[in-house]
Short mmCIF file of C-alpha atoms in Angstrom, two decimals:
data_model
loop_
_atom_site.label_atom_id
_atom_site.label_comp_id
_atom_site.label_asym_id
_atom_site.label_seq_id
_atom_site.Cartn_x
_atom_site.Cartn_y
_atom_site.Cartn_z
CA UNK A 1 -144.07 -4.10 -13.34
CA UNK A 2 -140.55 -5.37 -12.12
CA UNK A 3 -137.69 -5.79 -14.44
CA UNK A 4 -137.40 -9.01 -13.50
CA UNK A 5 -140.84 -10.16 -14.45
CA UNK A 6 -140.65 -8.07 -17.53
CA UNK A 7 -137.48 -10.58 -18.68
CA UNK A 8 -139.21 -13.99 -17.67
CA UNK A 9 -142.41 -12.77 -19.73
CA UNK A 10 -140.08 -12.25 -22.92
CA UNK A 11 -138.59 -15.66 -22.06
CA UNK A 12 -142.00 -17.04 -21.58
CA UNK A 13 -143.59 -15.96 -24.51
CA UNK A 14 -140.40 -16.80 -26.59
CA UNK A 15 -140.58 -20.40 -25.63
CA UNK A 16 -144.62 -20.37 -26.01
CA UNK A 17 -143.92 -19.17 -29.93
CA UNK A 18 -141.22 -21.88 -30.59
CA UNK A 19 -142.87 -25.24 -28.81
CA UNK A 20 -146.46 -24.31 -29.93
CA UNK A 21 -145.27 -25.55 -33.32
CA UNK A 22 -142.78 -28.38 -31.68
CA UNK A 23 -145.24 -29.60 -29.25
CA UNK A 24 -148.19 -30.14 -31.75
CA UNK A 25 -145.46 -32.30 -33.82
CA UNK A 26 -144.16 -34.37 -30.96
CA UNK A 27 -147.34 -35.40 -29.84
CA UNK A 28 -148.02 -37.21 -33.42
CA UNK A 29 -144.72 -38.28 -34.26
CA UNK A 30 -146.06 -42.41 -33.11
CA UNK A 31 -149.47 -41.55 -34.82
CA UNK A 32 -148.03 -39.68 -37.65
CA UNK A 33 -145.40 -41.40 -38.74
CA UNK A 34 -146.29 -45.75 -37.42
CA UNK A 35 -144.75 -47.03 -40.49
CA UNK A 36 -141.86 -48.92 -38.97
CA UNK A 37 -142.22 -47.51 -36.15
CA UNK A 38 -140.09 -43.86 -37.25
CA UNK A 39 -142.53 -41.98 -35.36
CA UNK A 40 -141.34 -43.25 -31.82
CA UNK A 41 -137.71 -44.49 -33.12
CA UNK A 42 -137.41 -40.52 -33.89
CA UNK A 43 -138.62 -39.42 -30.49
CA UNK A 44 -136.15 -42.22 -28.69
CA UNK A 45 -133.47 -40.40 -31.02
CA UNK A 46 -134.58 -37.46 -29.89
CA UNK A 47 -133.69 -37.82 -26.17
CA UNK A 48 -130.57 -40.00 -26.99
CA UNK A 49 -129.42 -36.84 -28.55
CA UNK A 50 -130.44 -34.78 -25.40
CA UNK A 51 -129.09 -37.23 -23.21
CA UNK A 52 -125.38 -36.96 -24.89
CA UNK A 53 -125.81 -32.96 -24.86
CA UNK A 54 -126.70 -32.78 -21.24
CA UNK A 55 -122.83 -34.61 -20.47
CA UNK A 56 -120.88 -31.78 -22.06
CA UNK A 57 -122.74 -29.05 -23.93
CA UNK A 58 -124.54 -26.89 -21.29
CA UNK A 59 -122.14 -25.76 -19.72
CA UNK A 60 -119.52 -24.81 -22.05
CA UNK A 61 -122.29 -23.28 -24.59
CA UNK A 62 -123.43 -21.02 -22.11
CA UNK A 63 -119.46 -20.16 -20.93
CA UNK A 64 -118.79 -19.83 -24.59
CA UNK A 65 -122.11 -17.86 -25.84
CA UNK A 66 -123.51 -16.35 -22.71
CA UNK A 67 -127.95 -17.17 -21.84
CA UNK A 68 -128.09 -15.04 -25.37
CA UNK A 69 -126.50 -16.66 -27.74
CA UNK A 70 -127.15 -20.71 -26.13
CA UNK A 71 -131.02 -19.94 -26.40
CA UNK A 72 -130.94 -18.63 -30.06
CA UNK A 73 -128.75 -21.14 -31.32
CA UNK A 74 -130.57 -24.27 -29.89
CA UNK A 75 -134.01 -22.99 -30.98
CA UNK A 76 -132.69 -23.22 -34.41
CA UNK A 77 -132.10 -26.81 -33.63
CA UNK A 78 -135.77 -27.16 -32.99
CA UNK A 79 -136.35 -25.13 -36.65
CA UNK A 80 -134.27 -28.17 -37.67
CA UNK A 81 -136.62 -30.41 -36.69
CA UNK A 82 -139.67 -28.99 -37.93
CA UNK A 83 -138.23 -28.89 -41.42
CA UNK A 84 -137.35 -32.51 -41.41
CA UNK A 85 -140.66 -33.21 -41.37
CA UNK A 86 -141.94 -31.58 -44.29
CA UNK A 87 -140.00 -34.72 -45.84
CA UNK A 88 -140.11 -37.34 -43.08
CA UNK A 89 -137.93 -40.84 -43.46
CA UNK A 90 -135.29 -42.32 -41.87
CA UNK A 91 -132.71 -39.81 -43.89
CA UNK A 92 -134.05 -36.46 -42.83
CA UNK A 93 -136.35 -37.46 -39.48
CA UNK A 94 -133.60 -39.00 -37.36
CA UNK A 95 -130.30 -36.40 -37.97
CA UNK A 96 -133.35 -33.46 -37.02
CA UNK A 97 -133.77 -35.00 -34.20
CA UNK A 98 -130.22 -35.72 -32.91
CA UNK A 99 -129.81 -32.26 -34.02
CA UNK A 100 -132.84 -30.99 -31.80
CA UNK A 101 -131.45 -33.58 -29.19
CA UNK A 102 -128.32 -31.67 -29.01
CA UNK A 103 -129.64 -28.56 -28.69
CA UNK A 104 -132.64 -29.16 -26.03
CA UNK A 105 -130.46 -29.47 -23.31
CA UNK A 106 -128.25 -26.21 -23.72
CA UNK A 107 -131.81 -24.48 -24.41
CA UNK A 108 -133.60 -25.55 -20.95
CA UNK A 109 -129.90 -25.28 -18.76
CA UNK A 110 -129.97 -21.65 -19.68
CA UNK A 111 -133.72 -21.39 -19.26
CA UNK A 112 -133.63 -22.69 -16.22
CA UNK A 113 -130.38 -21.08 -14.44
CA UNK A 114 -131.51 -17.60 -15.62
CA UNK A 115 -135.24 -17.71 -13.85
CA UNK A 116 -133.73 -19.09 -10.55
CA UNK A 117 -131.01 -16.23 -10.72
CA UNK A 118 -133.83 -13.28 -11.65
CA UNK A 119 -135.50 -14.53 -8.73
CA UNK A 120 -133.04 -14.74 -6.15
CA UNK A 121 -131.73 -11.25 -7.60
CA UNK A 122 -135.24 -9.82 -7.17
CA UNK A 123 -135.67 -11.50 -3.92
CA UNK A 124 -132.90 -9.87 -2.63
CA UNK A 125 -134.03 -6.19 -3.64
CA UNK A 126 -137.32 -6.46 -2.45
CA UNK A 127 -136.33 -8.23 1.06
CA UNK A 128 -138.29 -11.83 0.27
CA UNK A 129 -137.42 -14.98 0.16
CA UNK A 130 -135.44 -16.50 -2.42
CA UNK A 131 -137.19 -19.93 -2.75
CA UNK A 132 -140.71 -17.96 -2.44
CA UNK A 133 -140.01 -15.78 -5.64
CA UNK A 134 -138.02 -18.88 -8.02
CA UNK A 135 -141.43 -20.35 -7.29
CA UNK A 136 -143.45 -17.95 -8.44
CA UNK A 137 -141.11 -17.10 -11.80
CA UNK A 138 -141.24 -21.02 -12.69
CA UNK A 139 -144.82 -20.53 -11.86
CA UNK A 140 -145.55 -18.01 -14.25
CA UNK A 141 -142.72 -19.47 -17.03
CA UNK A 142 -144.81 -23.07 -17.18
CA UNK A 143 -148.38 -20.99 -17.09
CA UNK A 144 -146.82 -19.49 -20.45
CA UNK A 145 -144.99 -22.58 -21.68
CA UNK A 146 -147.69 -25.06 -21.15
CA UNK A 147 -150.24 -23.34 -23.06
CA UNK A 148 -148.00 -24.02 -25.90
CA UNK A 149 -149.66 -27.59 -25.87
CA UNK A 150 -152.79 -25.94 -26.14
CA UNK A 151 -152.56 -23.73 -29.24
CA UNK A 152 -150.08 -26.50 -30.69
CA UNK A 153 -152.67 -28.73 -30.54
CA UNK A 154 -155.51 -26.74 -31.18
CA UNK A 155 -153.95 -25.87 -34.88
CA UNK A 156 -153.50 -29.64 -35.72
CA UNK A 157 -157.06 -30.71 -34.60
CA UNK A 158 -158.28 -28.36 -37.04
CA UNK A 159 -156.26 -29.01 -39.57
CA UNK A 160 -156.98 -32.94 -39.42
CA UNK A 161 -160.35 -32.12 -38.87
CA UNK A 162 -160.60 -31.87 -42.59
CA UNK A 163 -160.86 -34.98 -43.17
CA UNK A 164 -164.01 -37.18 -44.12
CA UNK A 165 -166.39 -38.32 -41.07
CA UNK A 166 -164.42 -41.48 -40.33
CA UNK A 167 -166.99 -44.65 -39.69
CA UNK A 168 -167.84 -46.83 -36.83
CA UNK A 169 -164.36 -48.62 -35.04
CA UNK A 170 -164.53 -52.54 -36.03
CA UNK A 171 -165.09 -54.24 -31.86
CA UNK A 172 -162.26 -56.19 -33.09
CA UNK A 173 -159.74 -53.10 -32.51
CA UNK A 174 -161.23 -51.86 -29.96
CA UNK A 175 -160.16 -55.18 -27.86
CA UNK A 176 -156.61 -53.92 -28.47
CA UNK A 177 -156.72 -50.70 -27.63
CA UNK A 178 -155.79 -49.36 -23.97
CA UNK A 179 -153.82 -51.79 -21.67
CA UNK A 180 -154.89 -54.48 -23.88
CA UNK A 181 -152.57 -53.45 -26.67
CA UNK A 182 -149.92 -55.58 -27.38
CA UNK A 183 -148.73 -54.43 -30.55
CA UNK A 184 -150.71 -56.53 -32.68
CA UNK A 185 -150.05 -56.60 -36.29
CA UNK A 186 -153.60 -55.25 -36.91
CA UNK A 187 -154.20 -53.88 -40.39
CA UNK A 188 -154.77 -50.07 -40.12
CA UNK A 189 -158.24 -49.06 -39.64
CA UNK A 190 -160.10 -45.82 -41.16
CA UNK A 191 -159.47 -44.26 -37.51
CA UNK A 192 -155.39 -45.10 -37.53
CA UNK A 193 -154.90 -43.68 -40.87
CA UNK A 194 -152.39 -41.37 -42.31
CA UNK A 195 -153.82 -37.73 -42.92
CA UNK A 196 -153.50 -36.36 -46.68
CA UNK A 197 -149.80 -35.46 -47.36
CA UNK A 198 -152.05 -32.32 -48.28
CA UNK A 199 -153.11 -31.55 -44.78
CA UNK A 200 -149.65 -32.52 -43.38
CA UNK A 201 -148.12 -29.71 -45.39
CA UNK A 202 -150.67 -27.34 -44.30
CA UNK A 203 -149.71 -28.17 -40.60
CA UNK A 204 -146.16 -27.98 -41.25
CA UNK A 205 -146.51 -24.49 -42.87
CA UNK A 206 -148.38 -23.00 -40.37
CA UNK A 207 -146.27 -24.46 -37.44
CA UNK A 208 -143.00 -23.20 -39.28
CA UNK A 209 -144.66 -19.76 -39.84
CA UNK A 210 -145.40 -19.66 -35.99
CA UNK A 211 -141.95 -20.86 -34.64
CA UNK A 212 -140.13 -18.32 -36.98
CA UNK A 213 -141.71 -15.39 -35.47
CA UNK A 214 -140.30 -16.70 -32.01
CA UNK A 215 -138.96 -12.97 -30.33
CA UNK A 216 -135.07 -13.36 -29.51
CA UNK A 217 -134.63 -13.38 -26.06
CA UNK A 218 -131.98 -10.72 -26.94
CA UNK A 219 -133.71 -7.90 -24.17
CA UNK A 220 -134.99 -10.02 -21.56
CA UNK A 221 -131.23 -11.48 -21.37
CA UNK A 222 -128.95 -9.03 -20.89
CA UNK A 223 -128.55 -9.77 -17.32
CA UNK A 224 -125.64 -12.13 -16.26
CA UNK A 225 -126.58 -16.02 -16.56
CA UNK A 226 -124.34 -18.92 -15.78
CA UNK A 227 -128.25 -21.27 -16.43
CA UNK A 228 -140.75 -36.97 -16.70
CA UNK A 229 -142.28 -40.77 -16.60
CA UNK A 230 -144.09 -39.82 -20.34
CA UNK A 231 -147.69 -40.85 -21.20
CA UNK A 232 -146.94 -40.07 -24.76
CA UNK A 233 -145.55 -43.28 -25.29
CA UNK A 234 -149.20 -45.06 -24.31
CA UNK A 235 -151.31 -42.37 -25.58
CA UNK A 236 -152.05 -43.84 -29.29
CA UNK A 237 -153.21 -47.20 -27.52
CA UNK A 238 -155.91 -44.93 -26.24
CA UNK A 239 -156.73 -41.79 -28.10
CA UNK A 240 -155.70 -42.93 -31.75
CA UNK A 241 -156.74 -46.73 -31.18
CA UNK A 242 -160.41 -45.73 -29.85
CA UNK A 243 -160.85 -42.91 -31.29
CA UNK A 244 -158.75 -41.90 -34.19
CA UNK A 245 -155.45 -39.42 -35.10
CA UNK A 246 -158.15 -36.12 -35.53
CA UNK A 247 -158.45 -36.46 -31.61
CA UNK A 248 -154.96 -36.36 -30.54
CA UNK A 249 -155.08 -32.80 -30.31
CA UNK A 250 -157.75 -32.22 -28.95
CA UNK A 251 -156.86 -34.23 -25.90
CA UNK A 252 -153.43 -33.04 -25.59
CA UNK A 253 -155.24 -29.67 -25.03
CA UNK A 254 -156.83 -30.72 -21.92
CA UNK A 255 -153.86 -31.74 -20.64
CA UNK A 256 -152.09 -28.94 -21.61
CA UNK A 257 -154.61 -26.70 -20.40
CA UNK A 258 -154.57 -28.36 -16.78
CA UNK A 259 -150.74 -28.28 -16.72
CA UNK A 260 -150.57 -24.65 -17.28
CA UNK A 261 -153.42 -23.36 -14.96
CA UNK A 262 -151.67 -25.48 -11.90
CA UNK A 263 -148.34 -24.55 -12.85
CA UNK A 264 -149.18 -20.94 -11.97
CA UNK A 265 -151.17 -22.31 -9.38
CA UNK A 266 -148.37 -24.24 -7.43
CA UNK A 267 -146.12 -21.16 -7.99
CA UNK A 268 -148.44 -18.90 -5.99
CA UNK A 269 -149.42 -21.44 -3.22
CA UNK A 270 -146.15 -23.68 -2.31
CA UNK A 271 -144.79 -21.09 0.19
CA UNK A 272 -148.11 -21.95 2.01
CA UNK A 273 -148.38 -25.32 1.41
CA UNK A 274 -144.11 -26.30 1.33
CA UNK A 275 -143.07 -28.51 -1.95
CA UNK A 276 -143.48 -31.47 0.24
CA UNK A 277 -147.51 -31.66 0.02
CA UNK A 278 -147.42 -30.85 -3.79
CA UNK A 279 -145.26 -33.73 -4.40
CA UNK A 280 -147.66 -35.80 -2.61
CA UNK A 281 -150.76 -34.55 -4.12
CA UNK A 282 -148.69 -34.96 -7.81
CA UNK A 283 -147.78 -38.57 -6.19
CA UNK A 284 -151.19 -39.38 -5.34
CA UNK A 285 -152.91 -38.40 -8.88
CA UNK A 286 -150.13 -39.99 -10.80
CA UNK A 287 -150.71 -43.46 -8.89
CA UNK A 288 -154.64 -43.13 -9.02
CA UNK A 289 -154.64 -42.35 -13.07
CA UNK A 290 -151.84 -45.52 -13.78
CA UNK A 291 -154.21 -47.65 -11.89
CA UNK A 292 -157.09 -46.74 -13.32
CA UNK A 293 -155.36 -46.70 -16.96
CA UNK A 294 -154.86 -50.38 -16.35
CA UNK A 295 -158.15 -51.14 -15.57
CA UNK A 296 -160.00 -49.17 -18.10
CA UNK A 297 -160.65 -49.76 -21.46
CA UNK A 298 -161.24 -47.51 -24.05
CA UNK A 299 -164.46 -47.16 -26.14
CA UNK A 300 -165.97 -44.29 -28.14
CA UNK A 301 -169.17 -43.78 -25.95
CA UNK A 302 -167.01 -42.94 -22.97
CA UNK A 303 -165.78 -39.83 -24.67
CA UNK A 304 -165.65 -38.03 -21.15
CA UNK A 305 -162.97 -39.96 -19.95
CA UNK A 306 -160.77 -39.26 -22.91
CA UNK A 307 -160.85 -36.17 -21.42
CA UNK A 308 -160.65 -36.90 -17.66
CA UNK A 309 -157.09 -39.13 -18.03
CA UNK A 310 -154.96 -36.44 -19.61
CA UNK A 311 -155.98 -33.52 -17.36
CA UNK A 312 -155.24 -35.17 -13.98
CA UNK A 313 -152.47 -36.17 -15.81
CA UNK A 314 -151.67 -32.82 -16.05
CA UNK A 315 -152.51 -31.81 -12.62
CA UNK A 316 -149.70 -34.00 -11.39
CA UNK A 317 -146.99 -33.13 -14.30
CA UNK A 318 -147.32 -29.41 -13.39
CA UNK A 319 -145.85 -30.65 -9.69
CA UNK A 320 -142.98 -32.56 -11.36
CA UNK A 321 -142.46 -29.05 -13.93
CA UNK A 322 -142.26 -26.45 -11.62
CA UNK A 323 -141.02 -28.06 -8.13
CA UNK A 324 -138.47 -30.03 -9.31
CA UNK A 325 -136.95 -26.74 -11.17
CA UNK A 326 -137.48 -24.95 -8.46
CA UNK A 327 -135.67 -27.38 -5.88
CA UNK A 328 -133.07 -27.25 -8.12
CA UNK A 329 -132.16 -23.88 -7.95
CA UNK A 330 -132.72 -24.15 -4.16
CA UNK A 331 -130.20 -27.36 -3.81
CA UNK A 332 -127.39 -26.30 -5.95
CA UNK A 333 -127.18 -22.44 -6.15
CA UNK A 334 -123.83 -22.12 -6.52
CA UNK A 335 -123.63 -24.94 -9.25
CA UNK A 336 -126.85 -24.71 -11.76
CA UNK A 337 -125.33 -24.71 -14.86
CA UNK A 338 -124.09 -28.84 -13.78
CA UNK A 339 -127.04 -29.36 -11.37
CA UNK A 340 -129.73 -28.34 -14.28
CA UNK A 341 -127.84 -29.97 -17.35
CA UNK A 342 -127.88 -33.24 -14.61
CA UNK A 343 -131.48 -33.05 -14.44
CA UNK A 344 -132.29 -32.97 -18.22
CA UNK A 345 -129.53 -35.57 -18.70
CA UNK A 346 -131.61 -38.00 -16.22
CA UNK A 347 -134.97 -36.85 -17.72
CA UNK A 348 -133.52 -38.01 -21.01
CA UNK A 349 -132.68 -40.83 -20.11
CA UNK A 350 -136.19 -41.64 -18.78
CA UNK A 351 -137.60 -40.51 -22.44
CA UNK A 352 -134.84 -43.23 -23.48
CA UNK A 353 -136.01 -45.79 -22.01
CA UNK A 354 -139.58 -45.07 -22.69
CA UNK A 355 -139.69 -45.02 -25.98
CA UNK A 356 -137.53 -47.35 -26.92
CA UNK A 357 -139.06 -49.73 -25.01
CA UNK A 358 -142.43 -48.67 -26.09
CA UNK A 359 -142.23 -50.83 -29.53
CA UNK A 360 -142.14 -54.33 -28.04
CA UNK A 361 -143.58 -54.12 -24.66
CA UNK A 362 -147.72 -54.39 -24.24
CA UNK A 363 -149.09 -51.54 -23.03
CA UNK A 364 -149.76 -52.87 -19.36
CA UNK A 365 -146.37 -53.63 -19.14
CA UNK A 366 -145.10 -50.17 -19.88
CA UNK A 367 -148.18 -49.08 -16.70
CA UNK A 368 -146.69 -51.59 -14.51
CA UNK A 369 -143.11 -49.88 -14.90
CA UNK A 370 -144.08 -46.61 -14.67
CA UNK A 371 -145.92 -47.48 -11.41
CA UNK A 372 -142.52 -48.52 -10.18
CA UNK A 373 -140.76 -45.94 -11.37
CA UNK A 374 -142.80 -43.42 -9.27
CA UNK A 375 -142.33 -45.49 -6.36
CA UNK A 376 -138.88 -45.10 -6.43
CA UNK A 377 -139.11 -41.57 -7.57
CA UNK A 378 -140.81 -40.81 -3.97
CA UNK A 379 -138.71 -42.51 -2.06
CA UNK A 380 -135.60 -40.86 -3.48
CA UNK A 381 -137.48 -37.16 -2.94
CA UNK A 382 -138.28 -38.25 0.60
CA UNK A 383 -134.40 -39.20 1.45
CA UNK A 384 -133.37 -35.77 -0.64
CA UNK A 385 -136.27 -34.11 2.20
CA UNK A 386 -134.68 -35.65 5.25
CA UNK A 387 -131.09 -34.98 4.53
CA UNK A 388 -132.01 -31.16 3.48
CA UNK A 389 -133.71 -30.84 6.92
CA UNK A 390 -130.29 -31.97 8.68
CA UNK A 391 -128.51 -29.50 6.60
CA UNK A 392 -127.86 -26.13 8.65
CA UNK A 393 -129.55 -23.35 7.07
CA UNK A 394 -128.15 -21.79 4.39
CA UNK A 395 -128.38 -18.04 3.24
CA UNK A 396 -130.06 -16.98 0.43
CA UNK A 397 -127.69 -16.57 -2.87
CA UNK A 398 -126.48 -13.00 -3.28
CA UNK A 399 -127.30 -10.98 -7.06
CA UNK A 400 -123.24 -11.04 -7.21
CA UNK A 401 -123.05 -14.85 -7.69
CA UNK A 402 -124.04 -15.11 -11.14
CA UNK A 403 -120.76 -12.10 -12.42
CA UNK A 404 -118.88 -14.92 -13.25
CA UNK A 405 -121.21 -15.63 -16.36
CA UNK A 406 -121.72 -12.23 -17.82
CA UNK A 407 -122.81 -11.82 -20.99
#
């Protein structure tokens, strides 16, 4: 095996230690924790934080600290986190998350910038083609990654799977649920329940014992390194509402299986197919399941479609993980440490948006403007298409670019 695969399997499994214990809690941080609505306030927090790292920190981290040091010291931002939630109000919830905030961005600039500079580097060595091989290495990091979402998730299902059989859901609340919902001041029902503070602690234990062993990414980095519209905003009007909080997990699964199989997936096949088609086929998906999330509404006998929503959603997220990484590194080579810590400042400001509209606006709103938003989203990737095409052709990035940012 290649060097350079050996390093982006370190950094792979490192981030698939670290996020299977933050990616379980993120997805029931609005289930978890409704009172008041801390749960999503802490999430919109979250990427307010990332959003005012991704203006200045990046870069100068990574100047400062080298790939090394930037990912170890924003992971323990994301230790931060998970032990704010051992005790979780407004005083120890929302600093973790600015905290976590702060350090996400550093964490996937350096991420990033180092798997589009192994693969130009080995590109270059073995005579390929430089986009061709950043493809594949995203491929393979988000096949990894993903499948955080799966084990995650699979460790809180269980967990809250401990609880009593929960009864039949009143017809009442199911009325509400799915594009329906407009935040009604319902009473909680036996299926929108808090788990045992018990059962919490259990989780939290064994997602802090799992993040902790997360290997330093102290080998794989010793090479040089300069470095999405969200459903989880709508998901408790379905899954939780219809269904209850013991099948969160079990649906973020699905959709975290089907992200990471077509992750690797678009890796291996885009120099066949060219980015263009897999942003239509992720364009395509997305549109069919908003539509059909509007239309639908949620009840406990159709358990398949539970099921069906998030994994198409995940067939068209794994297009918007690894292509738009990848045309990053293929559209700014000479400037990724700005051109990535750009991209996670927009994407935070999307997560912005999203959640902190999510507490006032009815469900079919937030559908509606999320339809538009990929509208516009497509037309801007079209117009960055066309004026690429007009560009002359540019060489692929020699190995010596990156001795600027040695470690």
């Amino acid at each position: 095996m290649e060097r350079g695969l050996k390093n982006v399997l370190v950094v792979s499994f490192g981030f698939l230690l670290l996020f299977t214990a933050y990616g379980g809690l993120q997805s029931l941080q609005s289930s978890l924790y409704s009172e008041e609505g801390l749960g999503v306030t802490a999430l919109s927090t979250l990427y307010g934080g990332m959003l005012l790292s991704s203006m200045l920190l990046p870069p100068l981290l990574i100047k400062k600290f080298g790939c090394k040091w930037t990912i170890v010291i924003s992971m323990c931002c994301y230790v931060a986190f998970s032990l704010g939630n051992f005790y979780a109000t407004w005083y120890t919830l929302i600093p973790t998350s600015v905290l976590l905030g702060l350090g996400a961005a550093p964490l996937w600039s350096a991420q990033c910038t180092y798997l589009t500079i192994m693969g130009n580097t080995h590109a270059e060595k073995a005579g390929k083609v430089g986009r061709d091989v950043v493809n594949q290495y995203f491929g393979i990091f988000f096949l990894i990654f993903q499948s955080s979402g799966v084990w995650g998730n699979l460790i809180s299902s269980l967990v809250f799977g401990q609880t009593p059989t929960q009864g039949t859901i009143p017809e009442e609340q199911l009325l509400s649920c799915g594009a329906s919902d407009c935040l009604m001041a319902t009473a909680p029902t036996n299926s929108t329940q808090r788990p045992s503070q018990t059962l919490v602690y259990t989780l939290l234990g064994i997602y802090m014992g799992t993040c902790s062993r997360g290997p330093s990414p102290r080998k794989a980095l010793r090479t040089p390194c300069g470095k999405r519209a969200s459903s989880r905003s709508i998901d408790p009007s379905y899954t939780t509402c219809a269904l209850g909080i013991q099948f969160v997990g079990y649906v973020m699964i699905c959709f975290s299986a089907i992200n990471s199989l077509c992750s690797v997936l678009y890796g291996r096949i885009s120099k066949f197919t060219g980015r263009a088609a897999l942003y239509a086929l992720g364009a395509v998906v997305h549109l069919s399941c908003i539509v059909a999330l509007l239309l639908w509404r949620p009840h406990p006998g159709q358990l398949a479609l539970f099921f069906v929503f998030p994994g198409l959603w995940g067939v068209s997220d794994a297009v918007w993980q690894t292509q738009n990484n990848a045309l990053f590194g293929v559209l700014f080579e000479k400037s990724k440490e700005a051109a990535f810590a750009s991209y996670r400042l927009w994407e935070a400001l999307g997560f912005v948006i999203a959640f902190g509209f999510s507490t006032f606006l009815c469900v079919s709103v937030k559908l509606y403007i999320l339809l538009g938003v990929l509208g516009v989203a497509m037309l801007a990737y079209g117009t960055v298409e066309y004026l690429e095409a007009r560009q002359p052709a540019r060489p692929e990035p020699a190995a010596g670019e990156q001795a600027d940012t040695a470690m």
